Amino acid sequence: MKKVSIPKGTRDFLPLQARRRSYIFQTIKEVFELFGFAPIETPATENESTLTGKYGEEGDQLMFKVLKRGDKLKSAVEQGKGFSDLALRYDLTVPFARFVVQHQSELTFPFKRYQIQPVWRADRPQKGRYREFYQCDVDVIGSEALISEVELLSIIDQVFEKLGLSGVRIKLNNRKILAGIAQKIGAEDKFTALTVNLDKLDKIGKEKVGEELEKAGFQQVQISTLFDLLSLSGSAQQRLEALAEKLQGIEIAEKGIEELKEVMRLSAQQNVRGLELDLTLARGLNYYTGAIIEVVHDQFNSSICGGGRYDNLTEVFGLKDVSGVGISFGADRIYDLMENENLFPYELESTTKVLFVNFGPSEAAFSLSLASKLRASGISCEVYAEPAKLKKQFAYANTLNIPFVVSIGSNEMQAQKAVLKNMYSGKQTTVHVEQIIEHIV
Amino acid sequence: MKKVSIPKGTRDFLPLQARRRSYIFQTIKEVFELFGFAPIETPATENESTLTGKYGEEGDQLMFKVLKRGDKLKSAVEQGKGFSDLALRYDLTVPFARFVVQHQSELTFPFKRYQIQPVWRADRPQKGRYREFYQCDVDVIGSEALISEVELLSIIDQVFEKLGLSGVRIKLNNRKILAGIAQKIGAEDKFTALTVNLDKLDKIGKEKVGEELEKAGFQQVQISTLFDLLSLSGSAQQRLEALAEKLQGIEIAEKGIEELKEVMRLSAQQNVRGLELDLTLARGLNYYTGAIIEVVHDQFNSSICGGGRYDNLTEVFGLKDVSGVGISFGADRIYDLMENENLFPYELESTTKVLFVNFGPSEAAFSLSLASKLRASGISCEVYAEPAKLKKQFAYANTLNIPFVVSIGSNEMQAQKAVLKNMYSGKQTTVHVEQIIEHIV
């Protein structure tokens, strides 16, 4: 018999991990809903044509495609046509754009939706990178109002507050400013090269980025002006004022600076913590057109949340001029970070709160009835399935981190008593069976 | 531009549907946890070899397989090898068996787990049958104790009670009795034909089942004895006694009858409602060896939950003699039934509870601060993104079924007042801004 295994880059989640993951998803979901975002779901598979060509050549290569079935596969092989007709979702953004276009007549705009579902990428597996992982996306589509940016920044602040993760820094910039800078240095035609390389600044440093830009055809004077503009010092307010002066007359830059100021002003009013202006933040993705957001933590080397404003997400599916703004939380990265920082609540250690020892058929039947009462009060409990040795039953409670064990033998049964053991303190008390609940809450 | 669409047999879920689905999953999950079952998750894809051959020829044909990628695909095509290496999960049972074998040293037995995840089958789409749908499975593995059967029956009772679905009938039988009957009529060698055809009794009737059994090689006398044994009348207790007499000396039948009696006795003690002995219940699947369970509702033509005890689920992956018992809830069918019966709570109609009208920048900023306070009290709310016409903003609240709209214009702002409109009653009241919360809870 071959050893059983799962596909490369995928994971099984055992109970403790599954409870912790569910805690993260639930927290994120609750915050999304507090801000009036509604859930949607899309299928795991999309028609292959919906996804191909949307993520560049690399994305197409990393996409998991689904084999045609039956006669369709046969004729595809005979006629040398493509073997696949469907593909597994590569992210939630393109399916969301497809969803908005397909259901536009059923939706009310501005449409505020969230979506928490897995995506699949045949990436080379490595630490913290998986072939199946969850994205938690939240977007407002169909409005240009900056209130939406402020809502999303508040959501970020509240999610990490509720998760108990401090030290989060929310980096904010605006692609219109970067576009204005490109204009200022006469490099509008190389805007993609500019943003893609700026994005690497954190990782490879200023010098290397300069070299890369040179390779991409930038002149030395352009590069040095660029770095001068990006390395202004002072408070956010001061830097924005200085930048406004240097980029005066460049309309798009002025608009970007105004937007940034307004978002920062309203966010301050909303007490959003950890917000930082980062003029070097670029976010490589081409579809961003306004605010861009990235959330980092000093104890982690990748961003744990990010997003921004876009103007043409749905155009590729035939719906033009729909502006939107959205962010995506990286649940797997947040999980790793929370585990490192030891932030998961202790209640997640066990599903069961009370184990009833099984002393035999009649005692077990008695305990089953008590268990029903506890459950009616919302207390998770179970009666050990078999009248096994006491040592085995207590070991079960121990291994599963069950906090309370209740023993009711035949004597206790007759006296309507229960021996209640607190498994953390080791303390044991005898109580009336009607009083178990008050002793464990 | 081609019209966008999703793969045949799959579905998008809009907010109302998504909230209702989430309500069903959450209810089921809460009950599972009250009984001490812990969550696990497995990946959507399994190695193809893990799944193939486990569901019969038909299952293999209905499985979605994932195309090999890059060089692997190239060499598969050149060498005429299989084009796929992975397959999408076809159910949760086989992945669970694989999980138990793979992680046996990390698990504590009896292992009580639940799993709520989608599965994929390339079935011919038809009403109520989809190519992507959720299963909600709950199993105890590693114990033969009948307490587990009773727990599962209590879970069924509580899930449907919490969902508000009355009229549920839980049909119960035991495969050992059917095996005893096969022995009695001398048809042990045709046991699969017996159970597969008995399973159709509800749909095609006694006469047709008789014909099918004849085709399968049963003699008339075997068929008539079979139906005599299965059509005993009286209470469950009476029928079991009568059956015990007729099958006296057939050890496996006697054991089955004893098990059934014990499970029914304990379930009655636990106040499980709607439990019915159904000696004709067979459940075609070969792996069941003890109790079998199927839940039906008069207003629906398929079962909404089912399962049973098995002895050898993990053997195919090399782990022998591990007994277990489990059931699976059909969330999609429960959804359809609840929609037909109009059972979803009204709160699911909207995510947002309060909409603040947007009268312009300074009023909106004021409302944003109030919205923060409401959220701190757990109330979902939003400020309309743009200072649009009042009519449009109220229409937005109306369409989204938002129950309360708060209007704070510049006069109200100065007086610290808010105009609160109950969108259901149409009633409007003016309250102090600090009193909004008490008026909407």
mmCIF file of C-alpha atoms in Angstrom, chain B residues 134-423:
data_model
loop_
_atom_site.group_PDB
_atom_site.id
_atom_site.type_symbol
_atom_site.label_atom_id
_atom_site.label_comp_id
_atom_site.label_asym_id
_atom_site.label_seq_id
_atom_site.Cartn_x
_atom_site.Cartn_y
_atom_site.Cartn_z
ATOM 1 C CA TYR B 134 -21.862 21.608 -0.239
ATOM 2 C CA GLN B 135 -21.855 18.595 2.031
ATOM 3 C CA CYS B 136 -22.000 18.885 5.829
ATOM 4 C CA ASP B 137 -20.565 15.683 7.237
ATOM 5 C CA VAL B 138 -20.238 14.650 10.863
ATOM 6 C CA ASP B 139 -18.621 11.363 11.968
ATOM 7 C CA VAL B 140 -17.281 9.546 15.011
ATOM 8 C CA ILE B 141 -14.514 7.166 14.043
ATOM 9 C CA GLY B 142 -12.692 4.647 16.233
ATOM 10 C CA SER B 143 -15.526 3.405 18.459
ATOM 11 C CA GLU B 144 -18.311 0.869 18.104
ATOM 12 C CA ALA B 145 -20.425 2.344 20.902
ATOM 13 C CA LEU B 146 -24.072 3.011 20.102
ATOM 14 C CA ILE B 147 -23.940 6.288 22.024
ATOM 15 C CA SER B 148 -22.560 7.746 18.817
ATOM 16 C CA GLU B 149 -25.664 6.763 16.860
ATOM 17 C CA VAL B 150 -27.776 8.429 19.537
ATOM 18 C CA GLU B 151 -25.647 11.591 19.391
ATOM 19 C CA LEU B 152 -26.121 11.784 15.635
ATOM 20 C CA LEU B 153 -29.889 11.310 15.910
ATOM 21 C CA SER B 154 -29.986 14.088 18.538
ATOM 22 C CA ILE B 155 -27.961 16.283 16.199
ATOM 23 C CA ILE B 156 -30.494 15.741 13.413
ATOM 24 C CA ASP B 157 -33.330 16.609 15.769
ATOM 25 C CA GLN B 158 -31.637 19.776 17.004
ATOM 26 C CA VAL B 159 -30.485 21.035 13.601
ATOM 27 C CA PHE B 160 -34.005 20.956 12.205
ATOM 28 C CA GLU B 161 -35.474 22.364 15.407
ATOM 29 C CA LYS B 162 -33.072 25.319 15.275
ATOM 30 C CA LEU B 163 -33.834 25.827 11.590
ATOM 31 C CA GLY B 164 -37.538 25.895 12.449
ATOM 32 C CA LEU B 165 -38.337 23.014 10.109
ATOM 33 C CA SER B 166 -41.067 20.805 11.525
ATOM 34 C CA GLY B 167 -42.497 17.610 10.046
ATOM 35 C CA VAL B 168 -39.074 16.001 9.708
ATOM 36 C CA ARG B 169 -39.109 12.178 9.800
ATOM 37 C CA ILE B 170 -35.956 10.301 10.747
ATOM 38 C CA LYS B 171 -36.037 6.810 9.257
ATOM 39 C CA LEU B 172 -33.880 4.263 11.011
ATOM 40 C CA ASN B 173 -32.887 0.707 10.149
ATOM 41 C CA ASN B 174 -29.894 -1.603 10.610
ATOM 42 C CA ARG B 175 -27.975 -3.312 7.829
ATOM 43 C CA LYS B 176 -27.380 -6.328 10.050
ATOM 44 C CA ILE B 177 -31.124 -7.026 9.970
ATOM 45 C CA LEU B 178 -31.096 -6.848 6.191
ATOM 46 C CA ALA B 179 -28.095 -9.178 6.153
ATOM 47 C CA GLY B 180 -30.046 -11.554 8.443
ATOM 48 C CA ILE B 181 -33.030 -11.436 6.119
ATOM 49 C CA ALA B 182 -30.776 -12.202 3.140
ATOM 50 C CA GLN B 183 -29.502 -15.178 5.116
ATOM 51 C CA LYS B 184 -33.031 -16.257 6.006
ATOM 52 C CA ILE B 185 -34.158 -16.305 2.368
ATOM 53 C CA GLY B 186 -30.876 -17.797 1.191
ATOM 54 C CA ALA B 187 -29.699 -14.785 -0.785
ATOM 55 C CA GLU B 188 -26.467 -13.808 0.978
ATOM 56 C CA ASP B 189 -24.657 -13.915 -2.356
ATOM 57 C CA LYS B 190 -27.070 -11.319 -3.784
ATOM 58 C CA PHE B 191 -26.945 -8.861 -0.874
ATOM 59 C CA THR B 192 -25.916 -5.874 -2.994
ATOM 60 C CA ALA B 193 -28.754 -6.504 -5.479
ATOM 61 C CA LEU B 194 -31.099 -6.755 -2.499
ATOM 62 C CA THR B 195 -30.127 -3.430 -0.920
ATOM 63 C CA VAL B 196 -29.813 -1.524 -4.183
ATOM 64 C CA ASN B 197 -33.329 -2.571 -5.213
ATOM 65 C CA LEU B 198 -34.926 -2.127 -1.790
ATOM 66 C CA ASP B 199 -33.648 1.425 -1.940
ATOM 67 C CA LYS B 200 -35.987 2.073 -4.866
ATOM 68 C CA LEU B 201 -39.095 0.911 -2.985
ATOM 69 C CA ASP B 202 -40.236 4.477 -2.216
ATOM 70 C CA LYS B 203 -39.857 5.569 -5.806
ATOM 71 C CA ILE B 204 -41.020 2.661 -7.949
ATOM 72 C CA GLY B 205 -43.187 0.584 -5.559
ATOM 73 C CA LYS B 206 -43.260 -2.999 -4.383
ATOM 74 C CA GLU B 207 -44.294 -4.607 -7.656
ATOM 75 C CA LYS B 208 -41.492 -3.059 -9.696
ATOM 76 C CA VAL B 209 -38.918 -3.880 -7.021
ATOM 77 C CA GLY B 210 -40.145 -7.479 -7.167
ATOM 78 C CA GLU B 211 -39.595 -7.517 -10.932
ATOM 79 C CA GLU B 212 -36.121 -6.051 -10.539
ATOM 80 C CA LEU B 213 -35.225 -8.658 -7.921
ATOM 81 C CA GLU B 214 -36.448 -11.404 -10.252
ATOM 82 C CA LYS B 215 -34.211 -10.024 -12.977
ATOM 83 C CA ALA B 216 -31.348 -10.115 -10.478
ATOM 84 C CA GLY B 217 -31.941 -13.870 -10.041
ATOM 85 C CA PHE B 218 -34.191 -13.970 -6.952
ATOM 86 C CA GLN B 219 -36.813 -16.711 -6.893
ATOM 87 C CA GLN B 220 -40.507 -15.877 -6.333
ATOM 88 C CA VAL B 221 -40.505 -17.569 -2.934
ATOM 89 C CA GLN B 222 -37.487 -15.532 -1.821
ATOM 90 C CA ILE B 223 -39.170 -12.338 -2.911
ATOM 91 C CA SER B 224 -42.458 -13.083 -1.171
ATOM 92 C CA THR B 225 -40.742 -14.124 2.068
ATOM 93 C CA LEU B 226 -38.698 -10.927 1.878
ATOM 94 C CA PHE B 227 -41.761 -8.731 1.540
ATOM 95 C CA ASP B 228 -43.548 -10.637 4.305
ATOM 96 C CA LEU B 229 -40.661 -9.942 6.671
ATOM 97 C CA LEU B 230 -40.510 -6.290 5.714
ATOM 98 C CA SER B 231 -44.227 -5.575 5.918
ATOM 99 C CA LEU B 232 -44.822 -6.442 9.553
ATOM 100 C CA SER B 233 -47.232 -4.054 11.233
ATOM 101 C CA GLY B 234 -47.541 -2.548 14.688
ATOM 102 C CA SER B 235 -45.378 -0.255 16.807
ATOM 103 C CA ALA B 236 -41.619 -0.269 16.346
ATOM 104 C CA GLN B 237 -41.304 -2.371 19.472
ATOM 105 C CA GLN B 238 -43.903 -4.884 18.219
ATOM 106 C CA ARG B 239 -42.364 -5.154 14.785
ATOM 107 C CA LEU B 240 -38.896 -5.735 16.235
ATOM 108 C CA GLU B 241 -40.264 -8.454 18.537
ATOM 109 C CA ALA B 242 -42.078 -10.153 15.647
ATOM 110 C CA LEU B 243 -38.985 -9.932 13.482
ATOM 111 C CA ALA B 244 -36.810 -11.330 16.266
ATOM 112 C CA GLU B 245 -39.081 -14.348 16.409
ATOM 113 C CA LYS B 246 -39.029 -14.942 12.662
ATOM 114 C CA LEU B 247 -35.257 -14.505 12.424
ATOM 115 C CA GLN B 248 -34.471 -16.443 15.586
ATOM 116 C CA GLY B 249 -31.139 -18.224 15.448
ATOM 117 C CA ILE B 250 -29.715 -15.943 12.777
ATOM 118 C CA GLU B 251 -26.989 -14.317 14.807
ATOM 119 C CA ILE B 252 -26.413 -11.204 12.702
ATOM 120 C CA ALA B 253 -30.141 -10.401 12.656
ATOM 121 C CA GLU B 254 -30.399 -10.808 16.421
ATOM 122 C CA LYS B 255 -27.465 -8.439 16.869
ATOM 123 C CA GLY B 256 -29.024 -5.905 14.500
ATOM 124 C CA ILE B 257 -32.340 -6.035 16.347
ATOM 125 C CA GLU B 258 -30.597 -5.551 19.712
ATOM 126 C CA GLU B 259 -28.679 -2.547 18.372
ATOM 127 C CA LEU B 260 -31.799 -0.979 16.946
ATOM 128 C CA LYS B 261 -33.697 -1.432 20.205
ATOM 129 C CA GLU B 262 -30.917 0.149 22.247
ATOM 130 C CA VAL B 263 -30.558 3.102 19.904
ATOM 131 C CA MET B 264 -34.321 3.670 19.909
ATOM 132 C CA ARG B 265 -34.500 3.403 23.693
ATOM 133 C CA LEU B 266 -31.713 5.937 24.285
ATOM 134 C CA SER B 267 -33.029 8.262 21.575
ATOM 135 C CA ALA B 268 -36.436 8.299 23.209
ATOM 136 C CA GLN B 269 -34.741 9.244 26.504
ATOM 137 C CA GLN B 270 -33.028 12.083 24.658
ATOM 138 C CA ASN B 271 -36.393 13.238 23.289
ATOM 139 C CA VAL B 272 -35.416 12.783 19.656
ATOM 140 C CA ARG B 273 -38.562 13.551 17.668
ATOM 141 C CA GLY B 274 -39.841 12.030 14.441
ATOM 142 C CA LEU B 275 -37.845 8.821 14.765
ATOM 143 C CA GLU B 276 -39.367 5.935 12.759
ATOM 144 C CA LEU B 277 -38.340 2.339 12.341
ATOM 145 C CA ASP B 278 -38.313 1.589 8.597
ATOM 146 C CA LEU B 279 -37.328 -2.005 7.897
ATOM 147 C CA THR B 280 -37.326 -1.308 4.143
ATOM 148 C CA LEU B 281 -34.681 1.394 4.418
ATOM 149 C CA ALA B 282 -31.550 -0.019 2.775
ATOM 150 C CA ARG B 283 -29.210 2.785 1.609
ATOM 151 C CA GLY B 284 -27.482 1.334 -1.419
ATOM 152 C CA LEU B 285 -23.928 2.167 -0.404
ATOM 153 C CA ASN B 286 -21.970 -0.985 0.283
ATOM 154 C CA TYR B 287 -19.893 0.262 3.142
ATOM 155 C CA TYR B 288 -22.677 0.478 5.724
ATOM 156 C CA THR B 289 -22.620 -2.359 8.262
ATOM 157 C CA GLY B 290 -24.907 -1.310 11.151
ATOM 158 C CA ALA B 291 -27.398 1.503 11.766
ATOM 159 C CA ILE B 292 -28.631 3.332 8.686
ATOM 160 C CA ILE B 293 -30.394 6.688 8.844
ATOM 161 C CA GLU B 294 -32.309 8.750 6.337
ATOM 162 C CA VAL B 295 -34.179 11.993 6.969
ATOM 163 C CA VAL B 296 -37.171 12.950 4.836
ATOM 164 C CA HIS B 297 -39.857 15.624 4.769
ATOM 165 C CA ASP B 298 -43.312 15.310 3.227
ATOM 166 C CA GLN B 299 -42.891 18.488 1.227
ATOM 167 C CA PHE B 300 -39.739 17.300 -0.483
ATOM 168 C CA ASN B 301 -39.060 14.329 -2.689
ATOM 169 C CA SER B 302 -35.461 13.537 -1.725
ATOM 170 C CA SER B 303 -33.800 12.860 1.583
ATOM 171 C CA ILE B 304 -32.280 15.902 3.296
ATOM 172 C CA CYS B 305 -29.823 14.001 5.506
ATOM 173 C CA GLY B 306 -28.567 10.438 5.699
ATOM 174 C CA GLY B 307 -25.806 8.150 6.880
ATOM 175 C CA GLY B 308 -24.965 5.126 8.940
ATOM 176 C CA ARG B 309 -22.348 2.934 10.565
ATOM 177 C CA TYR B 310 -19.408 1.523 8.623
ATOM 178 C CA ASP B 311 -16.585 -0.806 9.623
ATOM 179 C CA ASN B 312 -13.997 -0.518 6.913
ATOM 180 C CA LEU B 313 -13.953 2.984 5.568
ATOM 181 C CA THR B 314 -10.205 3.386 5.945
ATOM 182 C CA GLU B 315 -9.206 -0.105 4.795
ATOM 183 C CA VAL B 316 -8.748 0.980 1.209
ATOM 184 C CA PHE B 317 -5.950 3.277 2.465
ATOM 185 C CA GLY B 318 -4.372 0.541 4.571
ATOM 186 C CA LEU B 319 -5.956 0.996 8.019
ATOM 187 C CA LYS B 320 -8.168 -1.951 8.934
ATOM 188 C CA ASP B 321 -10.926 -2.526 11.481
ATOM 189 C CA VAL B 322 -11.769 1.057 12.312
ATOM 190 C CA SER B 323 -15.479 1.343 12.963
ATOM 191 C CA GLY B 324 -17.268 4.614 12.622
ATOM 192 C CA VAL B 325 -20.648 6.203 12.147
ATOM 193 C CA GLY B 326 -21.590 9.380 10.375
ATOM 194 C CA ILE B 327 -24.273 11.416 8.668
ATOM 195 C CA SER B 328 -24.304 14.060 5.991
ATOM 196 C CA PHE B 329 -26.670 17.023 5.686
ATOM 197 C CA GLY B 330 -27.622 18.140 2.180
ATOM 198 C CA ALA B 331 -27.392 21.909 2.631
ATOM 199 C CA ASP B 332 -28.674 22.732 -0.850
ATOM 200 C CA ARG B 333 -31.772 20.577 -0.400
ATOM 201 C CA ILE B 334 -32.405 22.024 3.049
ATOM 202 C CA TYR B 335 -32.091 25.484 1.491
ATOM 203 C CA ASP B 336 -34.684 24.690 -1.192
ATOM 204 C CA LEU B 337 -37.050 23.194 1.366
ATOM 205 C CA MET B 338 -36.700 26.160 3.738
ATOM 206 C CA GLU B 339 -37.307 28.571 0.885
ATOM 207 C CA ASN B 340 -40.453 26.670 -0.160
ATOM 208 C CA GLU B 341 -41.695 26.711 3.427
ATOM 209 C CA ASN B 342 -40.733 30.363 3.892
ATOM 210 C CA LEU B 343 -38.670 29.639 6.995
ATOM 211 C CA PHE B 344 -35.720 32.015 6.728
ATOM 212 C CA PRO B 345 -35.631 34.667 9.477
ATOM 213 C CA TYR B 346 -36.446 38.185 8.363
ATOM 214 C CA GLU B 347 -33.129 39.560 9.683
ATOM 215 C CA LEU B 348 -31.408 37.850 6.757
ATOM 216 C CA GLU B 349 -33.100 40.219 4.306
ATOM 217 C CA SER B 350 -30.420 42.862 4.871
ATOM 218 C CA THR B 351 -26.831 43.122 6.070
ATOM 219 C CA THR B 352 -27.103 46.812 6.969
ATOM 220 C CA LYS B 353 -29.426 47.830 9.775
ATOM 221 C CA VAL B 354 -29.045 51.619 9.528
ATOM 222 C CA LEU B 355 -28.349 53.856 6.530
ATOM 223 C CA PHE B 356 -27.185 57.430 7.177
ATOM 224 C CA VAL B 357 -28.286 59.814 4.443
ATOM 225 C CA ASN B 358 -25.436 61.792 2.866
ATOM 226 C CA PHE B 359 -26.264 65.540 2.682
ATOM 227 C CA GLY B 360 -22.768 66.716 1.777
ATOM 228 C CA PRO B 361 -19.169 66.657 3.060
ATOM 229 C CA SER B 362 -19.572 68.080 6.560
ATOM 230 C CA GLU B 363 -22.874 66.291 7.310
ATOM 231 C CA ALA B 364 -21.364 63.044 6.030
ATOM 232 C CA ALA B 365 -18.332 63.457 8.286
ATOM 233 C CA PHE B 366 -20.676 63.991 11.229
ATOM 234 C CA SER B 367 -22.654 60.852 10.287
ATOM 235 C CA LEU B 368 -19.452 58.858 9.865
ATOM 236 C CA SER B 369 -18.616 59.530 13.522
ATOM 237 C CA LEU B 370 -22.087 58.459 14.629
ATOM 238 C CA ALA B 371 -21.812 55.336 12.478
ATOM 239 C CA SER B 372 -18.615 54.427 14.343
ATOM 240 C CA LYS B 373 -20.481 54.599 17.630
ATOM 241 C CA LEU B 374 -23.283 52.381 16.354
ATOM 242 C CA ARG B 375 -20.763 49.827 15.114
ATOM 243 C CA ALA B 376 -19.071 49.799 18.512
ATOM 244 C CA SER B 377 -22.474 48.596 19.793
ATOM 245 C CA GLY B 378 -22.571 45.879 17.155
ATOM 246 C CA ILE B 379 -25.018 47.601 14.804
ATOM 247 C CA SER B 380 -24.275 47.260 11.079
ATOM 248 C CA CYS B 381 -24.527 50.624 9.386
ATOM 249 C CA GLU B 382 -23.260 52.694 6.516
ATOM 250 C CA VAL B 383 -23.178 56.292 5.330
ATOM 251 C CA TYR B 384 -24.411 56.576 1.741
ATOM 252 C CA ALA B 385 -21.271 57.096 -0.329
ATOM 253 C CA GLU B 386 -22.374 60.194 -2.252
ATOM 254 C CA PRO B 387 -24.530 63.282 -1.600
ATOM 255 C CA ALA B 388 -27.072 61.977 -4.131
ATOM 256 C CA LYS B 389 -30.721 63.007 -4.381
ATOM 257 C CA LEU B 390 -32.756 61.973 -1.344
ATOM 258 C CA LYS B 391 -35.039 59.882 -3.519
ATOM 259 C CA LYS B 392 -32.103 57.819 -4.731
ATOM 260 C CA GLN B 393 -30.736 57.300 -1.238
ATOM 261 C CA PHE B 394 -34.096 56.164 0.138
ATOM 262 C CA ALA B 395 -34.599 53.885 -2.873
ATOM 263 C CA TYR B 396 -31.223 52.301 -2.047
ATOM 264 C CA ALA B 397 -32.400 51.592 1.514
ATOM 265 C CA ASN B 398 -35.681 50.258 0.189
ATOM 266 C CA THR B 399 -34.202 47.903 -2.368
ATOM 267 C CA LEU B 400 -31.685 46.532 0.125
ATOM 268 C CA ASN B 401 -34.381 46.115 2.812
ATOM 269 C CA ILE B 402 -32.448 48.309 5.233
ATOM 270 C CA PRO B 403 -34.822 48.737 8.200
ATOM 271 C CA PHE B 404 -33.763 52.220 9.428
ATOM 272 C CA VAL B 405 -32.706 55.441 7.695
ATOM 273 C CA VAL B 406 -31.170 58.298 9.682
ATOM 274 C CA SER B 407 -31.181 61.810 8.184
ATOM 275 C CA ILE B 408 -28.969 64.513 9.676
ATOM 276 C CA GLY B 409 -28.961 67.738 7.669
ATOM 277 C CA SER B 410 -27.143 70.892 8.727
ATOM 278 C CA ASN B 411 -30.012 72.040 11.017
ATOM 279 C CA GLU B 412 -30.177 68.678 12.755
ATOM 280 C CA MET B 413 -26.401 68.651 13.044
ATOM 281 C CA GLN B 414 -26.410 71.966 14.909
ATOM 282 C CA ALA B 415 -29.226 70.797 17.195
ATOM 283 C CA GLN B 416 -27.572 67.369 17.713
ATOM 284 C CA LYS B 417 -30.767 65.774 16.417
ATOM 285 C CA ALA B 418 -31.443 62.991 13.939
ATOM 286 C CA VAL B 419 -34.555 62.128 11.947
ATOM 287 C CA LEU B 420 -35.031 58.394 12.250
ATOM 288 C CA LYS B 421 -37.297 56.607 9.767
ATOM 289 C CA ASN B 422 -38.520 53.072 10.309
ATOM 290 C CA MET B 423 -38.688 51.790 6.734
#
